[in-house]
Amino acid sequence: TRTPVNVTVTGAAGQIGYALLFRIASGQLLGPDVPVHLRLLEIPQAVKAAEGTAMELDDAAFPLLAGIDVTDDLKKAFDGTNVALLVGARPRTKGMERGDLLEANGGIFKPQGEAINAGAADDVRVLVVGNPANTNALIAKSHAPDVPADRFTAMTRLDHNRAIAQLSKKVETPVADIKKIAIWGNHSATQYPDIFHAEVAGRNAAEVVNDEGWLRDTFIPTVAKRGAAIIEARGASSAASAASAAIDHVHTWVNGTAEGDWTSMAVVSDGSYGVPEGLISSFPVVCKDGKWEIVQGLEINDFSRERIDASVRELEEERDAVRNLGLI
Ligand code: NAX
């Protein structure tokens, strides 16, 4: 039998954690033949709640679940970890300025980056879900100089999946027939969901839609503001869909993108498409043999250029802010 893969989930007692852990334990993160050992990291006040979730995980008797540790200790959470899902973050509360938010999250992602640097397994892969996800990933990465930079990623797969769903409804075509959607930039309201290279049952999506007004006034804002719409409807932020996207992100990273398709991940820029080197920005990527690569050579029209640049500018501002705070 295979040695279990260590999977760390931070913010394990939160609502995304509650949806995520059961899917990891059932084998959906890494595959139906890969046993997992879960490490649940929480802040001291929430350890008891995480222990409750661990009791429920026991009660599900998942054949692939080799063990569960619940802890508030970074070393115990990250030593030997193979996959780290950084979900717990400091949410923006009323009256909080962006600088305060970035500083509070720096207090979380700096020590987590250091703990990953000190103890994680050589093959560690990190997905940051907690917001502001791109910049939190940048902070963690910059405190893990011994870990290859390409192991730090942030989640835009939920945005990617939302874009597929919206396009599917518009063109009345099943989601399975929609390929090559791309999310560019920041996981925020400035993100740019791009259908110019997408395909609907093999045809170019922008041509099938043939409606720039819909693209500009309906599609892009619906995808970018979907999180707020969910809060409005549900009275709570997206949780199961976010967990599902996190599962997709890691599963695709490890197992590869399908032939003729790609996915969206926020990854460290190498300067592609004019995105400054070192920023963690969303790109279309293909994954193969456990590695991602930014899709090259796409033609970017003026409509896209303007929107990619705006989102990247926001990422630069966030980077400059955390730099001025001494967090990177
Ligand atoms: P919850 O508030 O339900 O849970 C967060 C949990 O994190 C809490 O249990 C808290 O105790 C824990 N936590 C806080 N600081 C911690 C630390 N230093 N170490 C370990 N645990 C810590 O939030 P939830 O709805 O689960 O959302 C979690 C994060 O995901 C938020 O930052 C949210 O903004 C972000 N999201 C990101 C998305 C994305 O697409 N990238 C989409 C969904 C979601 O909004």
PDB file of N, CA and C and ligand atoms in Angstrom, residues 9-18 41-43 45-46 71 74 86-91 105 107-109 112 128-133 136 154-159 162 187 237-239 242-243 245, ligand 1:
ATOM      1  N   VAL A   9      -4.673  21.531   6.116  1.00  0.00           N
ATOM      2  CA  VAL A   9      -5.738  22.497   5.826  1.00  0.00           C
ATOM      3  C   VAL A   9      -5.766  23.502   6.965  1.00  0.00           C
ATOM      4  N   THR A  10      -5.541  24.771   6.641  1.00  0.00           N
ATOM      5  CA  THR A  10      -5.639  25.806   7.672  1.00  0.00           C
ATOM      6  C   THR A  10      -7.053  26.384   7.651  1.00  0.00           C
ATOM      7  N   GLY A  11      -7.486  26.900   8.785  1.00  0.00           N
ATOM      8  CA  GLY A  11      -8.874  27.376   8.850  1.00  0.00           C
ATOM      9  C   GLY A  11      -9.843  26.211   8.785  1.00  0.00           C
ATOM     10  N   ALA A  12      -9.396  25.083   9.336  1.00  0.00           N
ATOM     11  CA  ALA A  12     -10.136  23.826   9.182  1.00  0.00           C
ATOM     12  C   ALA A  12     -11.525  23.858   9.814  1.00  0.00           C
ATOM     13  N   ALA A  13     -11.716  24.721  10.808  1.00  0.00           N
ATOM     14  CA  ALA A  13     -13.028  24.793  11.464  1.00  0.00           C
ATOM     15  C   ALA A  13     -13.972  25.755  10.762  1.00  0.00           C
ATOM     16  N   GLY A  14     -13.515  26.383   9.706  1.00  0.00           N
ATOM     17  CA  GLY A  14     -14.355  27.355   8.995  1.00  0.00           C
ATOM     18  C   GLY A  14     -15.312  26.671   8.041  1.00  0.00           C
ATOM     19  N   GLN A  15     -16.083  27.491   7.335  1.00  0.00           N
ATOM     20  CA  GLN A  15     -17.115  26.888   6.476  1.00  0.00           C
ATOM     21  C   GLN A  15     -16.544  26.257   5.206  1.00  0.00           C
ATOM     22  N   ILE A  16     -15.484  26.812   4.643  1.00  0.00           N
ATOM     23  CA  ILE A  16     -14.870  26.130   3.490  1.00  0.00           C
ATOM     24  C   ILE A  16     -14.233  24.825   3.965  1.00  0.00           C
ATOM     25  N   GLY A  17     -13.542  24.904   5.117  1.00  0.00           N
ATOM     26  CA  GLY A  17     -12.921  23.707   5.678  1.00  0.00           C
ATOM     27  C   GLY A  17     -13.929  22.574   5.846  1.00  0.00           C
ATOM     28  N   TYR A  18     -15.107  22.921   6.308  1.00  0.00           N
ATOM     29  CA  TYR A  18     -16.130  21.895   6.563  1.00  0.00           C
ATOM     30  C   TYR A  18     -16.539  21.174   5.279  1.00  0.00           C
ATOM     31  N   LEU A  41      -5.098  22.755  10.891  1.00  0.00           N
ATOM     32  CA  LEU A  41      -4.528  23.865  11.660  1.00  0.00           C
ATOM     33  C   LEU A  41      -5.618  24.893  11.951  1.00  0.00           C
ATOM     34  N   GLU A  42      -5.702  25.282  13.194  1.00  0.00           N
ATOM     35  CA  GLU A  42      -6.648  26.337  13.586  1.00  0.00           C
ATOM     36  C   GLU A  42      -5.999  27.254  14.612  1.00  0.00           C
ATOM     37  N   ILE A  43      -6.641  28.383  14.854  1.00  0.00           N
ATOM     38  CA  ILE A  43      -6.220  29.238  15.957  1.00  0.00           C
ATOM     39  C   ILE A  43      -6.740  28.608  17.248  1.00  0.00           C
ATOM     40  N   GLN A  45      -8.634  29.312  19.716  1.00  0.00           N
ATOM     41  CA  GLN A  45     -10.074  29.376  20.033  1.00  0.00           C
ATOM     42  C   GLN A  45     -10.905  28.414  19.200  1.00  0.00           C
ATOM     43  N   ALA A  46     -10.386  27.998  18.050  1.00  0.00           N
ATOM     44  CA  ALA A  46     -11.202  27.177  17.142  1.00  0.00           C
ATOM     45  C   ALA A  46     -10.730  25.732  17.070  1.00  0.00           C
ATOM     46  N   THR A  71      -4.366  20.764  15.333  1.00  0.00           N
ATOM     47  CA  THR A  71      -3.351  21.497  16.079  1.00  0.00           C
ATOM     48  C   THR A  71      -3.450  23.007  15.856  1.00  0.00           C
ATOM     49  N   LEU A  74       2.171  25.541  14.251  1.00  0.00           N
ATOM     50  CA  LEU A  74       2.561  25.595  12.839  1.00  0.00           C
ATOM     51  C   LEU A  74       3.511  24.466  12.461  1.00  0.00           C
ATOM     52  N   LEU A  86      -4.103  26.686   2.256  1.00  0.00           N
ATOM     53  CA  LEU A  86      -4.125  27.784   3.230  1.00  0.00           C
ATOM     54  C   LEU A  86      -5.451  28.540   3.076  1.00  0.00           C
ATOM     55  N   VAL A  87      -6.393  28.110   3.880  1.00  0.00           N
ATOM     56  CA  VAL A  87      -7.769  28.622   3.769  1.00  0.00           C
ATOM     57  C   VAL A  87      -8.055  29.695   4.814  1.00  0.00           C
ATOM     58  N   GLY A  88      -7.534  29.513   5.997  1.00  0.00           N
ATOM     59  CA  GLY A  88      -7.801  30.454   7.095  1.00  0.00           C
ATOM     60  C   GLY A  88      -7.133  31.789   6.837  1.00  0.00           C
ATOM     61  N   ALA A  89      -7.877  32.859   6.985  1.00  0.00           N
ATOM     62  CA  ALA A  89      -7.328  34.201   6.776  1.00  0.00           C
ATOM     63  C   ALA A  89      -8.116  35.166   7.641  1.00  0.00           C
ATOM     64  N   ARG A  90      -7.622  36.392   7.690  1.00  0.00           N
ATOM     65  CA  ARG A  90      -8.302  37.419   8.469  1.00  0.00           C
ATOM     66  C   ARG A  90      -9.272  38.144   7.542  1.00  0.00           C
ATOM     67  N   PRO A  91     -10.572  38.014   7.761  1.00  0.00           N
ATOM     68  CA  PRO A  91     -11.510  38.704   6.875  1.00  0.00           C
ATOM     69  C   PRO A  91     -11.524  40.204   7.132  1.00  0.00           C
ATOM     70  N   ASN A 105      -3.154  39.947   7.633  1.00  0.00           N
ATOM     71  CA  ASN A 105      -2.885  38.702   6.917  1.00  0.00           C
ATOM     72  C   ASN A 105      -1.395  38.406   6.821  1.00  0.00           C
ATOM     73  N   GLY A 107       0.517  38.800   9.212  1.00  0.00           N
ATOM     74  CA  GLY A 107       0.755  38.127  10.492  1.00  0.00           C
ATOM     75  C   GLY A 107       0.403  36.647  10.445  1.00  0.00           C
ATOM     76  N   ILE A 108      -0.383  36.250   9.474  1.00  0.00           N
ATOM     77  CA  ILE A 108      -0.747  34.830   9.310  1.00  0.00           C
ATOM     78  C   ILE A 108       0.159  34.161   8.275  1.00  0.00           C
ATOM     79  N   PHE A 109       0.325  34.797   7.109  1.00  0.00           N
ATOM     80  CA  PHE A 109       0.988  34.114   5.991  1.00  0.00           C
ATOM     81  C   PHE A 109       2.511  34.162   6.056  1.00  0.00           C
ATOM     82  N   GLN A 112       3.412  31.205   8.327  1.00  0.00           N
ATOM     83  CA  GLN A 112       3.077  29.954   7.635  1.00  0.00           C
ATOM     84  C   GLN A 112       4.102  29.673   6.525  1.00  0.00           C
ATOM     85  N   VAL A 128      -3.203  28.875  -1.854  1.00  0.00           N
ATOM     86  CA  VAL A 128      -3.775  29.870  -0.946  1.00  0.00           C
ATOM     87  C   VAL A 128      -5.202  30.191  -1.401  1.00  0.00           C
ATOM     88  N   VAL A 129      -6.133  29.985  -0.487  1.00  0.00           N
ATOM     89  CA  VAL A 129      -7.553  30.293  -0.737  1.00  0.00           C
ATOM     90  C   VAL A 129      -7.950  31.558   0.022  1.00  0.00           C
ATOM     91  N   GLY A 130      -7.393  31.721   1.215  1.00  0.00           N
ATOM     92  CA  GLY A 130      -7.755  32.841   2.087  1.00  0.00           C
ATOM     93  C   GLY A 130      -7.421  34.177   1.448  1.00  0.00           C
ATOM     94  N   ASN A 131      -8.341  35.099   1.519  1.00  0.00           N
ATOM     95  CA  ASN A 131      -8.179  36.411   0.855  1.00  0.00           C
ATOM     96  C   ASN A 131      -7.420  37.431   1.684  1.00  0.00           C
ATOM     97  N   PRO A 132      -6.779  38.401   1.022  1.00  0.00           N
ATOM     98  CA  PRO A 132      -6.570  38.527  -0.430  1.00  0.00           C
ATOM     99  C   PRO A 132      -5.582  37.474  -0.942  1.00  0.00           C
ATOM    100  N   ALA A 133      -6.115  36.478  -1.661  1.00  0.00           N
ATOM    101  CA  ALA A 133      -5.384  35.235  -1.914  1.00  0.00           C
ATOM    102  C   ALA A 133      -4.061  35.450  -2.649  1.00  0.00           C
ATOM    103  N   ASN A 136      -1.596  37.169  -0.290  1.00  0.00           N
ATOM    104  CA  ASN A 136      -1.232  36.256   0.799  1.00  0.00           C
ATOM    105  C   ASN A 136      -0.241  35.208   0.302  1.00  0.00           C
ATOM    106  N   ALA A 154      -2.291  30.631  -5.914  1.00  0.00           N
ATOM    107  CA  ALA A 154      -3.514  31.127  -5.277  1.00  0.00           C
ATOM    108  C   ALA A 154      -4.701  30.748  -6.155  1.00  0.00           C
ATOM    109  N   MET A 155      -5.853  30.724  -5.540  1.00  0.00           N
ATOM    110  CA  MET A 155      -7.019  30.142  -6.213  1.00  0.00           C
ATOM    111  C   MET A 155      -7.840  31.140  -7.016  1.00  0.00           C
ATOM    112  N   THR A 156      -7.907  30.891  -8.327  1.00  0.00           N
ATOM    113  CA  THR A 156      -8.885  31.576  -9.171  1.00  0.00           C
ATOM    114  C   THR A 156      -9.752  30.536  -9.891  1.00  0.00           C
ATOM    115  N   ARG A 157      -9.661  29.287  -9.435  1.00  0.00           N
ATOM    116  CA  ARG A 157     -10.446  28.233 -10.085  1.00  0.00           C
ATOM    117  C   ARG A 157     -11.939  28.428  -9.857  1.00  0.00           C
ATOM    118  N   LEU A 158     -12.314  29.020  -8.731  1.00  0.00           N
ATOM    119  CA  LEU A 158     -13.743  29.282  -8.509  1.00  0.00           C
ATOM    120  C   LEU A 158     -14.230  30.283  -9.553  1.00  0.00           C
ATOM    121  N   ASP A 159     -13.439  31.307  -9.825  1.00  0.00           N
ATOM    122  CA  ASP A 159     -13.800  32.288 -10.846  1.00  0.00           C
ATOM    123  C   ASP A 159     -13.879  31.612 -12.223  1.00  0.00           C
ATOM    124  N   ARG A 162     -16.985  29.559 -12.332  1.00  0.00           N
ATOM    125  CA  ARG A 162     -18.148  30.449 -12.446  1.00  0.00           C
ATOM    126  C   ARG A 162     -18.292  30.955 -13.879  1.00  0.00           C
ATOM    127  N   HIS A 187      -7.639  37.704  -7.841  1.00  0.00           N
ATOM    128  CA  HIS A 187      -8.920  37.163  -7.386  1.00  0.00           C
ATOM    129  C   HIS A 187      -9.641  38.272  -6.618  1.00  0.00           C
ATOM    130  N   SER A 237     -20.950  33.525   2.826  1.00  0.00           N
ATOM    131  CA  SER A 237     -20.139  33.526   1.608  1.00  0.00           C
ATOM    132  C   SER A 237     -20.024  32.112   1.026  1.00  0.00           C
ATOM    133  N   SER A 238     -19.617  32.053  -0.238  1.00  0.00           N
ATOM    134  CA  SER A 238     -19.453  30.781  -0.949  1.00  0.00           C
ATOM    135  C   SER A 238     -18.588  29.839  -0.135  1.00  0.00           C
ATOM    136  N   ALA A 239     -19.039  28.628   0.037  1.00  0.00           N
ATOM    137  CA  ALA A 239     -18.227  27.681   0.804  1.00  0.00           C
ATOM    138  C   ALA A 239     -18.055  26.373   0.044  1.00  0.00           C
ATOM    139  N   ALA A 242     -16.420  26.997  -3.253  1.00  0.00           N
ATOM    140  CA  ALA A 242     -15.003  27.333  -3.062  1.00  0.00           C
ATOM    141  C   ALA A 242     -14.203  26.067  -2.763  1.00  0.00           C
ATOM    142  N   ALA A 243     -14.762  25.212  -1.915  1.00  0.00           N
ATOM    143  CA  ALA A 243     -14.088  23.946  -1.597  1.00  0.00           C
ATOM    144  C   ALA A 243     -13.951  23.099  -2.860  1.00  0.00           C
ATOM    145  N   ALA A 245     -13.752  24.121  -5.908  1.00  0.00           N
ATOM    146  CA  ALA A 245     -12.720  24.712  -6.761  1.00  0.00           C
ATOM    147  C   ALA A 245     -11.318  24.396  -6.241  1.00  0.00           C
TER     148      ALA A 245
HETATM  149  P1  NAX B   1     -14.513  31.161   7.908  1.00  0.00           P
HETATM  150  O1  NAX B   1     -14.464  32.439   8.648  1.00  0.00           O
HETATM  151  O2  NAX B   1     -15.735  30.309   7.979  1.00  0.00           O
HETATM  152  O3  NAX B   1     -13.296  30.247   8.364  1.00  0.00           O
HETATM  153  C1  NAX B   1     -11.988  30.718   8.466  1.00  0.00           C
HETATM  154  C2  NAX B   1     -11.300  29.896   9.527  1.00  0.00           C
HETATM  155  O4  NAX B   1      -9.929  30.249   9.525  1.00  0.00           O
HETATM  156  C3  NAX B   1     -11.833  30.142  10.943  1.00  0.00           C
HETATM  157  O5  NAX B   1     -12.193  28.910  11.529  1.00  0.00           O
HETATM  158  C4  NAX B   1     -10.637  30.783  11.648  1.00  0.00           C
HETATM  159  O6  NAX B   1     -10.557  30.408  13.025  1.00  0.00           O
HETATM  160  C5  NAX B   1      -9.474  30.207  10.846  1.00  0.00           C
HETATM  161  N1  NAX B   1      -8.224  30.962  10.963  1.00  0.00           N
HETATM  162  C6  NAX B   1      -8.045  32.300  11.058  1.00  0.00           C
HETATM  163  N2  NAX B   1      -6.755  32.594  11.206  1.00  0.00           N
HETATM  164  C7  NAX B   1      -6.084  31.431  11.180  1.00  0.00           C
HETATM  165  C8  NAX B   1      -4.723  31.085  11.312  1.00  0.00           C
HETATM  166  N3  NAX B   1      -3.785  32.020  11.501  1.00  0.00           N
HETATM  167  N4  NAX B   1      -4.378  29.786  11.245  1.00  0.00           N
HETATM  168  C9  NAX B   1      -5.316  28.841  11.086  1.00  0.00           C
HETATM  169  N5  NAX B   1      -6.632  29.097  10.987  1.00  0.00           N
HETATM  170  C10 NAX B   1      -7.009  30.389  11.019  1.00  0.00           C
HETATM  171  O7  NAX B   1     -14.153  31.522   6.396  1.00  0.00           O
HETATM  172  P2  NAX B   1     -14.411  30.663   5.077  1.00  0.00           P
HETATM  173  O8  NAX B   1     -15.753  30.984   4.541  1.00  0.00           O
HETATM  174  O9  NAX B   1     -14.063  29.252   5.330  1.00  0.00           O
HETATM  175  O10 NAX B   1     -13.382  31.360   4.076  1.00  0.00           O
HETATM  176  C11 NAX B   1     -11.992  31.257   4.277  1.00  0.00           C
HETATM  177  C12 NAX B   1     -11.249  32.194   3.353  1.00  0.00           C
HETATM  178  O11 NAX B   1     -11.485  31.901   1.988  1.00  0.00           O
HETATM  179  C13 NAX B   1     -11.629  33.673   3.511  1.00  0.00           C
HETATM  180  O12 NAX B   1     -10.443  34.444   3.551  1.00  0.00           O
HETATM  181  C14 NAX B   1     -12.401  33.964   2.237  1.00  0.00           C
HETATM  182  O13 NAX B   1     -12.333  35.318   1.895  1.00  0.00           O
HETATM  183  C15 NAX B   1     -11.678  33.095   1.258  1.00  0.00           C
HETATM  184  N6  NAX B   1     -12.351  32.781   0.004  1.00  0.00           N
HETATM  185  C16 NAX B   1     -11.587  32.713  -1.122  1.00  0.00           C
HETATM  186  C17 NAX B   1     -12.098  32.350  -2.348  1.00  0.00           C
HETATM  187  C18 NAX B   1     -11.239  32.259  -3.560  1.00  0.00           C
HETATM  188  O14 NAX B   1     -11.782  32.018  -4.639  1.00  0.00           O
HETATM  189  N7  NAX B   1      -9.906  32.426  -3.516  1.00  0.00           N
HETATM  190  C19 NAX B   1     -13.548  32.089  -2.512  1.00  0.00           C
HETATM  191  C20 NAX B   1     -14.236  31.758  -1.229  1.00  0.00           C
HETATM  192  C21 NAX B   1     -13.779  32.526  -0.028  1.00  0.00           C
HETATM  193  O15 NAX B   1     -14.454  33.759  -0.010  1.00  0.00           O
END
